[in-house]
Backbone as ProteinMPNN parsed JSONL, in Angstrom:
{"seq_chain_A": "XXXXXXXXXXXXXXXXXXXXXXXXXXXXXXXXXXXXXXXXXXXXXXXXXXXXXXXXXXXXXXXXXXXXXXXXXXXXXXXXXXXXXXXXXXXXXXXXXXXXXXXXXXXXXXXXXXXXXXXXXXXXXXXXXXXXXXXXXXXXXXXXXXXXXXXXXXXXXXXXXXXXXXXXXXXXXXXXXXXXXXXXXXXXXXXXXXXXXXXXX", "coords_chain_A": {"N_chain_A": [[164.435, 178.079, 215.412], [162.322, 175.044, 214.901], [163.456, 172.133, 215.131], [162.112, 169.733, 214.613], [160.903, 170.599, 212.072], [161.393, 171.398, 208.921], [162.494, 173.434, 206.802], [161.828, 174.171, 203.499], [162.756, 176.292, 200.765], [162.293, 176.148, 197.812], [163.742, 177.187, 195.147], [163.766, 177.106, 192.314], [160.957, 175.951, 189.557], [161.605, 173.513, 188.696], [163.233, 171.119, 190.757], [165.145, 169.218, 190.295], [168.033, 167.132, 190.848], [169.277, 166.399, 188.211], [168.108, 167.601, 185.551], [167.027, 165.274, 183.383], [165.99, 163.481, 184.39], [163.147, 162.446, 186.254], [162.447, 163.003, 189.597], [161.344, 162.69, 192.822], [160.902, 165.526, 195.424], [160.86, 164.051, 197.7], [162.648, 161.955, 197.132], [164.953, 163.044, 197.047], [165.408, 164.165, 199.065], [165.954, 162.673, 201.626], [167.528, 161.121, 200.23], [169.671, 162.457, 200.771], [169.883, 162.211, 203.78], [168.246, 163.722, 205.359], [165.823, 163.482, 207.624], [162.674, 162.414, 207.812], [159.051, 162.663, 208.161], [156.908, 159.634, 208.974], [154.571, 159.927, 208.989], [152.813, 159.722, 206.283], [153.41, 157.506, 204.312], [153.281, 157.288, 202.181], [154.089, 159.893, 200.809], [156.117, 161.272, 202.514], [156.797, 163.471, 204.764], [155.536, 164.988, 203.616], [153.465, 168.019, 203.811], [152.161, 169.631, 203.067], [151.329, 170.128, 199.119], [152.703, 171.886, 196.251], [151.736, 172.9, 192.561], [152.844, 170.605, 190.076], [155.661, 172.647, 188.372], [155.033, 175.152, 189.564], [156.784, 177.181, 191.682], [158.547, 177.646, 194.697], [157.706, 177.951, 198.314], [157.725, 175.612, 200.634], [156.342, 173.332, 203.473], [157.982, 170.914, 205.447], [157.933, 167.911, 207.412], [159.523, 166.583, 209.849], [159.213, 164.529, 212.325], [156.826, 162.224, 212.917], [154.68, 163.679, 215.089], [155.156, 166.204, 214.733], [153.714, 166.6, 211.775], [151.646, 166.014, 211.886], [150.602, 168.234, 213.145], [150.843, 170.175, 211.702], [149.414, 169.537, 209.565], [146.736, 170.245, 210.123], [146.995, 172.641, 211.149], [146.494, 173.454, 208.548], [144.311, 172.481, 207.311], [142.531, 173.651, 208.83], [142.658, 176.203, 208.155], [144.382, 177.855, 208.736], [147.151, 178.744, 208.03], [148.572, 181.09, 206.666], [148.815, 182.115, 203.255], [150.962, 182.883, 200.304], [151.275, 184.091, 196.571], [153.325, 185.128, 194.159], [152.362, 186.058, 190.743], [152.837, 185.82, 187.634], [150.839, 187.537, 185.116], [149.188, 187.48, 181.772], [148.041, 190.296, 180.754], [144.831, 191.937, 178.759], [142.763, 193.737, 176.952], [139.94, 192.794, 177.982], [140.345, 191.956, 180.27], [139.347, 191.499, 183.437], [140.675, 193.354, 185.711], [141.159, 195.105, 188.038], [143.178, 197.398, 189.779], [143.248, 195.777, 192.845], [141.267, 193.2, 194.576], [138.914, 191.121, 195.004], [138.154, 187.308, 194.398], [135.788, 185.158, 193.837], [135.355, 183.127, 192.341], [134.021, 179.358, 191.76], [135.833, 176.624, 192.19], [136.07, 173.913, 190.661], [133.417, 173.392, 191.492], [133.507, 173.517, 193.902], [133.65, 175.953, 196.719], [135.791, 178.918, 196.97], [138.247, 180.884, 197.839], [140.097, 184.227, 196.71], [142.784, 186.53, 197.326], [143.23, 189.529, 195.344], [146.08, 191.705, 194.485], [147.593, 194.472, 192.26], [150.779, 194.099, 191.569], [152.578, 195.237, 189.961], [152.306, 197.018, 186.639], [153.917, 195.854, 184.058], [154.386, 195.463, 181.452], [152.68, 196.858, 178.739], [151.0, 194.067, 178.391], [151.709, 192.527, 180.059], [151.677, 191.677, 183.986], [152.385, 191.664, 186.652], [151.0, 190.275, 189.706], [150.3, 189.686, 193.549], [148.757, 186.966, 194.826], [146.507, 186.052, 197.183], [145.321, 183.175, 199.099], [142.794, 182.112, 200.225], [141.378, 179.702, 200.928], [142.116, 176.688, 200.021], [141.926, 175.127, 197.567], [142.62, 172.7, 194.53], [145.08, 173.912, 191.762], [143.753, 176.629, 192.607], [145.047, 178.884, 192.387], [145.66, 179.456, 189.361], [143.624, 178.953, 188.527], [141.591, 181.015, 189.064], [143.318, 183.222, 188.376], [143.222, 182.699, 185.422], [140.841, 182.35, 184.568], [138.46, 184.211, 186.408], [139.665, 186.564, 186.839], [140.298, 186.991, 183.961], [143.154, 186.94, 183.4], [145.21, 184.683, 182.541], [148.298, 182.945, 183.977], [151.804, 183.11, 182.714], [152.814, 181.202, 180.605], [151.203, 178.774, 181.067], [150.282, 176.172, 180.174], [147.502, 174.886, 180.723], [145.588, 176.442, 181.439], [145.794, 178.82, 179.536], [144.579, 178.358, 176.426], [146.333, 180.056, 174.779], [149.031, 179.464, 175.355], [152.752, 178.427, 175.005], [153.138, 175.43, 174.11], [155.527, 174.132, 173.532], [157.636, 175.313, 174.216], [156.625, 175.722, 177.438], [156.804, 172.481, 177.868], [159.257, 172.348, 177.559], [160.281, 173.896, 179.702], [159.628, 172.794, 181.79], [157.526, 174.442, 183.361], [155.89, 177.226, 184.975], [154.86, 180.897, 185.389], [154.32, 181.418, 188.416], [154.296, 181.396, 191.939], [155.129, 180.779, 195.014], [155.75, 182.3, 197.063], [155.172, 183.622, 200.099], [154.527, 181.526, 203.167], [152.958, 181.424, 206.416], [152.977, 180.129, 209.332], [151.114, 179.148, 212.528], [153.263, 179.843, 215.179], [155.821, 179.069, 213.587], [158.465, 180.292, 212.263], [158.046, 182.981, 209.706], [158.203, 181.877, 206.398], [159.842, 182.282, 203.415], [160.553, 183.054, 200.251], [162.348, 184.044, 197.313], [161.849, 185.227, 194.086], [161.586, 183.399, 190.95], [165.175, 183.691, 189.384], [164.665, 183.389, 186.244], [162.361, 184.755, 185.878], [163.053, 186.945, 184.777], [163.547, 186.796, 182.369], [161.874, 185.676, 180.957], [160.122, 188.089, 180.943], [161.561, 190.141, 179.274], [161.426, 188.968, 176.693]], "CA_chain_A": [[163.731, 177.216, 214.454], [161.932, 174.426, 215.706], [163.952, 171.185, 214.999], [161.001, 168.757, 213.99], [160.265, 171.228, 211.15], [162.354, 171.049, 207.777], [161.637, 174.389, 206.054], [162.638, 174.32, 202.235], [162.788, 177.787, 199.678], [161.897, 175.495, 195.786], [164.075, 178.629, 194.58], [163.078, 177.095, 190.799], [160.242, 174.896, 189.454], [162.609, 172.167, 188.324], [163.939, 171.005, 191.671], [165.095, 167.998, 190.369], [169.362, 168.115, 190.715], [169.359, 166.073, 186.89], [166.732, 167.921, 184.515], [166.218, 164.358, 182.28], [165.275, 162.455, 185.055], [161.599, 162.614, 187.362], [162.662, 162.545, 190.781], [160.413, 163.556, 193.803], [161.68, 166.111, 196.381], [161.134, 163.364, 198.65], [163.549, 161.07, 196.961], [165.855, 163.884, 196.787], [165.975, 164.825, 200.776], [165.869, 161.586, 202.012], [169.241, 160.731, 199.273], [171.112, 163.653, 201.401], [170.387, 162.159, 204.834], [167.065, 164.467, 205.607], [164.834, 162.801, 208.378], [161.238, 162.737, 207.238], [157.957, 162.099, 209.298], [156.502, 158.673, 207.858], [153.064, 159.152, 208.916], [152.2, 158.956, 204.856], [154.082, 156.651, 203.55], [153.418, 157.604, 200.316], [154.875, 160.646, 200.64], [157.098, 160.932, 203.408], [157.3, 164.431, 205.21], [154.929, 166.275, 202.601], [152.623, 168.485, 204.484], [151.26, 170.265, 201.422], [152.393, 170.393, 197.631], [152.608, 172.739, 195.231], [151.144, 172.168, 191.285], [154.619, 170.662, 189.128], [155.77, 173.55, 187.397], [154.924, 175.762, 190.644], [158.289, 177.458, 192.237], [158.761, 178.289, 196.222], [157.884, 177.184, 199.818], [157.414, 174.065, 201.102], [156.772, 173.056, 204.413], [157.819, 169.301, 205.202], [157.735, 167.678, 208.373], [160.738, 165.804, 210.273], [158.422, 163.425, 212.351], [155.192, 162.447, 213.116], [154.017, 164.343, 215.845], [154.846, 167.218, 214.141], [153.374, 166.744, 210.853], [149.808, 165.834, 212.033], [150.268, 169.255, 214.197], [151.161, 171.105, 210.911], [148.22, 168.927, 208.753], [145.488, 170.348, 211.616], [146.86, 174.141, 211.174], [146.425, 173.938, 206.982], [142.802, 171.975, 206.995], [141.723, 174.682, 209.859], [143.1, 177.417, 207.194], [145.442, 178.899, 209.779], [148.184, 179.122, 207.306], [148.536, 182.189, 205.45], [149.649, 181.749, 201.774], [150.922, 184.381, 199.353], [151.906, 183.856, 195.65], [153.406, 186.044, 193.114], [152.351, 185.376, 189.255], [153.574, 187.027, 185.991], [149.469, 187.546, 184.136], [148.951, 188.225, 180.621], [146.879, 191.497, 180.179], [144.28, 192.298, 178.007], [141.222, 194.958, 177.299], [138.912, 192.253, 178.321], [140.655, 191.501, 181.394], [138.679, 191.573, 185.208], [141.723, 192.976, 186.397], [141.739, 195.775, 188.802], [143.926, 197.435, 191.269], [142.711, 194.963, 194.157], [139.482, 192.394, 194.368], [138.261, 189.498, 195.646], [138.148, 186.363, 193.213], [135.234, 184.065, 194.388], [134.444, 181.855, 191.547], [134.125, 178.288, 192.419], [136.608, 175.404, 191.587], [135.882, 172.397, 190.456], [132.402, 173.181, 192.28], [133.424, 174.223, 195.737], [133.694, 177.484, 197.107], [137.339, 179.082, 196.683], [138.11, 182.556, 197.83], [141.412, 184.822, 196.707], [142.634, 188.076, 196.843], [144.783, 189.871, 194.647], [146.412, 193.207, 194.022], [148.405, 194.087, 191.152], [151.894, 195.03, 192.168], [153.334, 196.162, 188.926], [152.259, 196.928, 185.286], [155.374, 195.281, 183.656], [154.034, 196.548, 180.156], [150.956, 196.543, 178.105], [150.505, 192.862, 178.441], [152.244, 191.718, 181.407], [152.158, 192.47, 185.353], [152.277, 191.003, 188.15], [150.368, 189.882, 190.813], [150.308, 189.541, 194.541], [147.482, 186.585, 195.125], [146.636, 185.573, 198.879], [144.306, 182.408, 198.881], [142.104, 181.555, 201.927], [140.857, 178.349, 200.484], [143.119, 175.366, 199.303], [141.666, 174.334, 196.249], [143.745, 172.372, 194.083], [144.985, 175.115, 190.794], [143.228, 177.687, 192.697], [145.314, 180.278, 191.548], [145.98, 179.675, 188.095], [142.29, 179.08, 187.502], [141.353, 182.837, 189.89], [143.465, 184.095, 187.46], [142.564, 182.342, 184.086], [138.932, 182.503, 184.7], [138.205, 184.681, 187.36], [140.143, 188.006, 185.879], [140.649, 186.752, 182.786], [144.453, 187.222, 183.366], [145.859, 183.702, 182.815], [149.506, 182.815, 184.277], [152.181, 183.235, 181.504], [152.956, 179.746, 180.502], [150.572, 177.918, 182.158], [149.547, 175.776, 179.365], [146.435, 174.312, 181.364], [144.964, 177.161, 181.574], [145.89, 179.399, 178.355], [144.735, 178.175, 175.199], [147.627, 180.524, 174.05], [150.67, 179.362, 175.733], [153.461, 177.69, 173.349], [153.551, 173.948, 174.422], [156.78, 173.725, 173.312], [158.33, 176.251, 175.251], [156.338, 175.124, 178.37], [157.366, 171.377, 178.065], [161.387, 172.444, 177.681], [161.027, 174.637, 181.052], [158.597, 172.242, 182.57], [157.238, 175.169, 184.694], [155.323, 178.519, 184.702], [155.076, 182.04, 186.271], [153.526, 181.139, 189.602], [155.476, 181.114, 193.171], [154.544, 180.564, 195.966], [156.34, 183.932, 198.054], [155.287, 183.272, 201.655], [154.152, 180.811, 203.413], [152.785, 181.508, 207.555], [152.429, 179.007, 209.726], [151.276, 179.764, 213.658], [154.437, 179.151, 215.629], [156.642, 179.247, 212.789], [158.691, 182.019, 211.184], [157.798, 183.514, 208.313], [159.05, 181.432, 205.365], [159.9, 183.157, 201.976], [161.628, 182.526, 198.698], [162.505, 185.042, 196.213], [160.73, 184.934, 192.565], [162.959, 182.904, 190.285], [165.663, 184.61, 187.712], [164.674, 183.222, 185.017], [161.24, 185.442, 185.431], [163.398, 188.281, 184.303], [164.061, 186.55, 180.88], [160.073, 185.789, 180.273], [159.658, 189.511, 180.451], [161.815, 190.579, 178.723], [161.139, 188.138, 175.666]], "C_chain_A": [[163.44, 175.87, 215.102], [162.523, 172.999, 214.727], [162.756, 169.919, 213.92], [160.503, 169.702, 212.873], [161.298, 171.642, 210.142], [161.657, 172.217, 206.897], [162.674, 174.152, 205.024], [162.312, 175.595, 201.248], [163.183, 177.063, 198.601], [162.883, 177.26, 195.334], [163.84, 178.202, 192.749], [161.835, 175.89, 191.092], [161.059, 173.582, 189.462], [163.701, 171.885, 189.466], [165.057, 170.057, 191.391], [166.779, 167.997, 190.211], [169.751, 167.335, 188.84], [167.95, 166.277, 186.152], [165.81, 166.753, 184.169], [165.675, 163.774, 183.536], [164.026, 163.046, 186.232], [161.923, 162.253, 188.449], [161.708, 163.59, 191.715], [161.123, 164.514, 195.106], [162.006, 164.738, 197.567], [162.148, 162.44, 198.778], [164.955, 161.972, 197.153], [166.561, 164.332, 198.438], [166.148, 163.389, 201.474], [167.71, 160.591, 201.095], [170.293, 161.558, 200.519], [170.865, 163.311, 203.208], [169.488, 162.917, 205.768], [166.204, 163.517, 206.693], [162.875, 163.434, 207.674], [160.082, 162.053, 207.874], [157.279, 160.62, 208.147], [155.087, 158.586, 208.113], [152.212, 159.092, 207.147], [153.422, 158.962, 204.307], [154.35, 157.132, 202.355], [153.641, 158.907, 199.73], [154.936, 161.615, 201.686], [157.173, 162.711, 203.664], [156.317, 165.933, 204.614], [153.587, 166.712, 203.312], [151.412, 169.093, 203.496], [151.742, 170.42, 200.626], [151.911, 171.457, 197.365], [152.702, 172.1, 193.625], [152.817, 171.666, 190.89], [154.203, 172.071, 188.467], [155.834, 174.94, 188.258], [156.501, 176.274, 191.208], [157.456, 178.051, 193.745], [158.428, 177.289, 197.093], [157.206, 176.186, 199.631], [157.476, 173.983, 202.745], [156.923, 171.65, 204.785], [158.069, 169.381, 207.038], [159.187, 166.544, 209.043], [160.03, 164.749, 210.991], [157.079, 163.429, 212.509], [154.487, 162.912, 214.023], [153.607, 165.798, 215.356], [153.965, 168.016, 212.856], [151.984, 166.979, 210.883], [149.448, 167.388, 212.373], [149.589, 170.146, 212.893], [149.4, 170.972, 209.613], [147.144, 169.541, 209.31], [145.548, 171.901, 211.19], [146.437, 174.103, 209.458], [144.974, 173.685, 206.814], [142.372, 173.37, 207.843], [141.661, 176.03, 209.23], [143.599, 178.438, 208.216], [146.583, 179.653, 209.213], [148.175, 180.058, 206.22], [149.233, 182.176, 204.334], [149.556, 182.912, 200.754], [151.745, 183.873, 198.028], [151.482, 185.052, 194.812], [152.906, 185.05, 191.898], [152.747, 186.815, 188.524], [151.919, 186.615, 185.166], [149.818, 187.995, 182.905], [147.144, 189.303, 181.253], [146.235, 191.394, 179.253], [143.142, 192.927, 177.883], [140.09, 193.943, 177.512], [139.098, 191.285, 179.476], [139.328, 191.893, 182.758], [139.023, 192.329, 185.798], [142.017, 194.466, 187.164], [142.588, 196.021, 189.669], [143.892, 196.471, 192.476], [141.446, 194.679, 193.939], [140.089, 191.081, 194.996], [137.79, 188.514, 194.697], [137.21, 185.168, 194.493], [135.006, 182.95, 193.677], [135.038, 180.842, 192.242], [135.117, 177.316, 191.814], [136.772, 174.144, 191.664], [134.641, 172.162, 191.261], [132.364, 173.374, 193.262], [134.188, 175.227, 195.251], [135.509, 177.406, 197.232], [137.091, 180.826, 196.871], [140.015, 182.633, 197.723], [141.326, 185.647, 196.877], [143.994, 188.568, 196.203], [144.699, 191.306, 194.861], [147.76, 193.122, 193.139], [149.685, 194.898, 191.531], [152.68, 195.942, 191.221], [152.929, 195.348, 187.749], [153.214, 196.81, 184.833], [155.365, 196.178, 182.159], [152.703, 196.105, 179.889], [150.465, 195.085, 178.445], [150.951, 192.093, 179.252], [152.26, 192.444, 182.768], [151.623, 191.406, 186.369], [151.713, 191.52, 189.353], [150.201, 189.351, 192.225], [148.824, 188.765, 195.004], [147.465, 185.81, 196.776], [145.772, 184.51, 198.983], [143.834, 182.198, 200.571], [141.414, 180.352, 201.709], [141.728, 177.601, 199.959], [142.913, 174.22, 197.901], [142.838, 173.84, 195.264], [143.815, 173.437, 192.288], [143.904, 176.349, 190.818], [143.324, 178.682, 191.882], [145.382, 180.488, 190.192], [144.26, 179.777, 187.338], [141.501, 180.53, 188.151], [142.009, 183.411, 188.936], [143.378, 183.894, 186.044], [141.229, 182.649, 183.958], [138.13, 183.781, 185.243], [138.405, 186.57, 186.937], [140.343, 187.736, 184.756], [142.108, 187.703, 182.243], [145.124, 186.136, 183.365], [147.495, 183.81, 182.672], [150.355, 182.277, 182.837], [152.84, 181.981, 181.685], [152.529, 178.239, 180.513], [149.223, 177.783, 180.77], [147.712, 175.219, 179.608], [145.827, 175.06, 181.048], [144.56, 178.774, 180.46], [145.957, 178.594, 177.053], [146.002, 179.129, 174.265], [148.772, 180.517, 174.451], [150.908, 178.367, 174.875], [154.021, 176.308, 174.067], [154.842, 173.402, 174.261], [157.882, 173.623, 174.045], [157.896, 175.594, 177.103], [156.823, 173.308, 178.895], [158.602, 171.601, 178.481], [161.704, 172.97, 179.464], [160.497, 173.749, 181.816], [158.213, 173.038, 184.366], [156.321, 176.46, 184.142], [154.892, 179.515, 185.934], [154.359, 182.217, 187.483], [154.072, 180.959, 190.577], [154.974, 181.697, 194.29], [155.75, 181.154, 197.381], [156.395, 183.625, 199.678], [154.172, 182.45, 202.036], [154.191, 180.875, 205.306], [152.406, 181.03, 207.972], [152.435, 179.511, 211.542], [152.825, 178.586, 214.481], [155.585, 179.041, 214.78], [156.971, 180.192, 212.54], [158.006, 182.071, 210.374], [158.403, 182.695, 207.114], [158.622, 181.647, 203.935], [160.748, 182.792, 201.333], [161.085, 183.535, 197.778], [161.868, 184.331, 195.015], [161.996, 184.32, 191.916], [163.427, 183.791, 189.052], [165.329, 184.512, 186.832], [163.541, 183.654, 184.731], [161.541, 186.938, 183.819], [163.708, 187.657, 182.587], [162.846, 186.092, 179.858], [159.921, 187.335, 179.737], [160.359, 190.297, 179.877], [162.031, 189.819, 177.109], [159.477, 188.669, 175.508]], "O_chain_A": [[164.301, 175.483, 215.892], [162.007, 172.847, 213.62], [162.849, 169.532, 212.755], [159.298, 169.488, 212.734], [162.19, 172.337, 210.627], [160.55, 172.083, 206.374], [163.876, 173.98, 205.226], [161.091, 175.647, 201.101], [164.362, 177.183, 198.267], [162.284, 178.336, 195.335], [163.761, 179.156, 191.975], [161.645, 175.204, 192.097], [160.989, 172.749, 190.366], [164.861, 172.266, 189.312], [165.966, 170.04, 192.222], [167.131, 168.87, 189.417], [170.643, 167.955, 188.262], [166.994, 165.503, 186.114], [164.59, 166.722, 184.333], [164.458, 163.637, 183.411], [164.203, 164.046, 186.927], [161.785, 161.041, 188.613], [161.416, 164.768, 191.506], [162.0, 163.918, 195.731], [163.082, 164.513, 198.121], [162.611, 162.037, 199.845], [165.995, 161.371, 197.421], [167.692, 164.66, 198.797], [167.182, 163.599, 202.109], [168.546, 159.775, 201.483], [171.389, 161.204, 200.953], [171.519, 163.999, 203.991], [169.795, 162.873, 206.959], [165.959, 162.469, 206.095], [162.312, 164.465, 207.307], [160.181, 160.849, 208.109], [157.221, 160.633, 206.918], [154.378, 157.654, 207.734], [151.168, 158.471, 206.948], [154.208, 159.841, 203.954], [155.385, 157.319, 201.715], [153.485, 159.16, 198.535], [154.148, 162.546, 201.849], [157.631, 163.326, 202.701], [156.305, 167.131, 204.898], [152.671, 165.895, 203.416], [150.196, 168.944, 203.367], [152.851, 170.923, 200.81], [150.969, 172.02, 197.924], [153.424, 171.147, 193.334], [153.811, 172.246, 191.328], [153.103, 172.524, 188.152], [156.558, 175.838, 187.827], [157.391, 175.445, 191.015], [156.365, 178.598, 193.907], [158.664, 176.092, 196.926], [156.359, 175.88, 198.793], [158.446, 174.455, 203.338], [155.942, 170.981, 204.46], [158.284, 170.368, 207.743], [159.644, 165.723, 208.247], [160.112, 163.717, 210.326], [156.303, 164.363, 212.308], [153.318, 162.557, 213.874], [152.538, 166.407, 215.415], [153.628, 169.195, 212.746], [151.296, 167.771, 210.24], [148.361, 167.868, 212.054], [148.463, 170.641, 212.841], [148.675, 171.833, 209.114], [146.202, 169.154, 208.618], [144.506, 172.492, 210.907], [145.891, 175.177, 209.202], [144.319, 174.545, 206.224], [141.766, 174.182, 207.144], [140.856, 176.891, 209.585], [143.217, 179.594, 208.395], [146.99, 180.751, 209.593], [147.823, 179.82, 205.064], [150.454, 182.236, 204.479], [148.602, 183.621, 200.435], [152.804, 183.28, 198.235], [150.438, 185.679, 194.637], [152.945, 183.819, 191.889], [152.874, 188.026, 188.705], [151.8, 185.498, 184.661], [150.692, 188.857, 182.815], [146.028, 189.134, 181.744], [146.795, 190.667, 178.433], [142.34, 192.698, 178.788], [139.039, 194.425, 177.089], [138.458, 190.264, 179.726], [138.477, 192.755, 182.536], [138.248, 192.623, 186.708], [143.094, 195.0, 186.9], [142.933, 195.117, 190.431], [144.918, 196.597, 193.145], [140.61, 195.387, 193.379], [141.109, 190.453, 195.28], [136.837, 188.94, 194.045], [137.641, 184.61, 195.502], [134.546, 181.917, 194.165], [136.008, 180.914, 192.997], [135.061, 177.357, 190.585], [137.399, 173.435, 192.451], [134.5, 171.051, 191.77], [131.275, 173.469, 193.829], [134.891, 175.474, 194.272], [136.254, 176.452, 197.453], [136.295, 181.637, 196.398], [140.882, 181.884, 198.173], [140.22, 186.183, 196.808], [145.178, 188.271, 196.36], [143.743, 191.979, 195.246], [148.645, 192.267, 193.147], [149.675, 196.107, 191.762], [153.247, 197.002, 191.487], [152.957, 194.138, 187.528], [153.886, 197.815, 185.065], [156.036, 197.158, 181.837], [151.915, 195.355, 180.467], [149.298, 195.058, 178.836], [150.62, 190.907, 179.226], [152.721, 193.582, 182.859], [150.674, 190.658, 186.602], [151.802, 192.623, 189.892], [149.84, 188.18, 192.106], [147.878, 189.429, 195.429], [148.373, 185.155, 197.289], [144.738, 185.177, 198.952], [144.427, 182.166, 201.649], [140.719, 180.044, 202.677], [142.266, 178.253, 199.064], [143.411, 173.175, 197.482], [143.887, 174.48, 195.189], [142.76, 173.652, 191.691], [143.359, 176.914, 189.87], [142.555, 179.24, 191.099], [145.187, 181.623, 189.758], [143.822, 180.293, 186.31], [140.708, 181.031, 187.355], [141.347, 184.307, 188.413], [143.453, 184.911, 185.354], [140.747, 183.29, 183.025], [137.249, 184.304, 184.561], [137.565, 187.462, 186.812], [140.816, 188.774, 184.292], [142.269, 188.563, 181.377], [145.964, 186.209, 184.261], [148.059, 184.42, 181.764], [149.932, 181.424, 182.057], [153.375, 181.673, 182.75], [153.032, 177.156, 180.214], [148.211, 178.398, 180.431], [146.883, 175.22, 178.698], [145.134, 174.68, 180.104], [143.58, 179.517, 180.516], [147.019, 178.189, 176.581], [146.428, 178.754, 173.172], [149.602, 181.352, 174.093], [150.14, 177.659, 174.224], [155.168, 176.188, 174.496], [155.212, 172.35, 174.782], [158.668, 172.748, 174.408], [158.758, 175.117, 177.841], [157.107, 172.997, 180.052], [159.062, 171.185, 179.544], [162.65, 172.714, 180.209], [161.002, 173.872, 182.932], [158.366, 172.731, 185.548], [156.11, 176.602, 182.938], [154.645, 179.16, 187.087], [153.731, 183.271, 187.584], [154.759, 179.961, 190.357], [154.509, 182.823, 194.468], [156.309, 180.533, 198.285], [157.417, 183.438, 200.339], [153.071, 182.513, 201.488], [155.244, 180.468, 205.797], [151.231, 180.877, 207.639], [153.417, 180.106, 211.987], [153.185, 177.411, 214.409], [156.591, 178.873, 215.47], [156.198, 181.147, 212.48], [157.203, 181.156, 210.191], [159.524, 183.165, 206.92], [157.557, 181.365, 203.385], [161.733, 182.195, 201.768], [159.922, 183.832, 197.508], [161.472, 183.167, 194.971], [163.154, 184.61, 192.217], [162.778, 184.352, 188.17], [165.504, 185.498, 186.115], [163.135, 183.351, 183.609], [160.984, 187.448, 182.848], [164.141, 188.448, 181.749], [162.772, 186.094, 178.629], [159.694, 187.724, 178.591], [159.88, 191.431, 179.844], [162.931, 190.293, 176.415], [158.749, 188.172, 174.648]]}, "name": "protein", "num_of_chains": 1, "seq": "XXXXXXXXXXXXXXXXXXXXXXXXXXXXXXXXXXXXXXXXXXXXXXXXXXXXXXXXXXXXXXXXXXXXXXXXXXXXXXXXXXXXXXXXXXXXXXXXXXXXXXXXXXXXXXXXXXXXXXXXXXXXXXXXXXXXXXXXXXXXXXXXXXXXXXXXXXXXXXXXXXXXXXXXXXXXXXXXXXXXXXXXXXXXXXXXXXXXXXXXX"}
């Protein structure tokens, strides 16, 4: 593992180690003694985020030689990105076996691809989406819009998720699985437990 490179596995949305309070990963690694590249200041080590509410990889950067390297492979779209979601179903879904999701977001071009890994039941299954574009809520809007399978929770994007529920977890069924960077391992993070208690509710 290459020293100048700080790989982290988000194993939940809610990283934060006290629920009530808003703290940034960055404040959080940097508390424990973490070296972090400062070429942006304004947030210290972060190569690329993920939406709040989002669970999994992260890649952060230890200094600045490295970070720019890492900034150069993501703009160039070198980095291969894979996220699971938990979709609602329905008979007026998009939503085949495997496809290509081009619509545009927010006006530029955005390409995904999915395949559906498992029908959970009538109205839920999950999804294996691969993005080759970096748009910001690619995926949630590829699969709100796009298949008309929006991510379960993911108030933004479902006029029928329960605001309530979504505030309390402050998160939704979206995770960000693997993350390939050239020269790097492979870096992966399991789906979080508390999927298994969506689907079965």
């Amino acid at each position: 593992r290459n020293k100048s490179v700080k790989k982290v596995d988000t194993k939940d949305a809610d990283f934060s180690e006290n629920p009530s309070v808003d703290t940034s990963l960055e404040t959080i690694l940097l508390n424990h003694a973490i070296p972090l590249s400062s070429l942006n200041v304004q947030a210290r080590g972060i190569v690329h985020r993920l939406d709040r509410g989002t669970s999994g990889c992260l890649i952060l950067a230890k200094n600045d030689e490295r970070h720019a390297e890492l900034v150069t492979q993501f703009f160039l779209r070198r980095v291969d990105k894979t996220y699971r979601a938990l979709v609602k179903t329905k008979a007026s879904s998009n939503l085949g076996d495997s496809g290509i999701i081009t619509l545009p977001v927010y006006g530029r071009p955005a390409l995904s691809l999915y395949e559906v890994e498992e029908h959970i039941s009538q109205d839920i299954a999950r999804l294996k989406v691969t993005t080759k574009t970096g748009r910001k809520h690619q995926v949630r809007i590829h699969c709100a819009k796009g298949l008309a399978t929006p991510i379960i929770l993911d108030e933004m994007y479902d006029d029928s998720a329960n605001p309530g529920k979504k505030s309390e977890a402050n998160r939704f069924c979206l995770h960000a699985s693997t993350l390939e960077v050239p020269g790097i391992q492979v870096t992966e993070a399991p789906v979080p437990k508390w999927w298994e208690k969506v689907i079965q509710e």
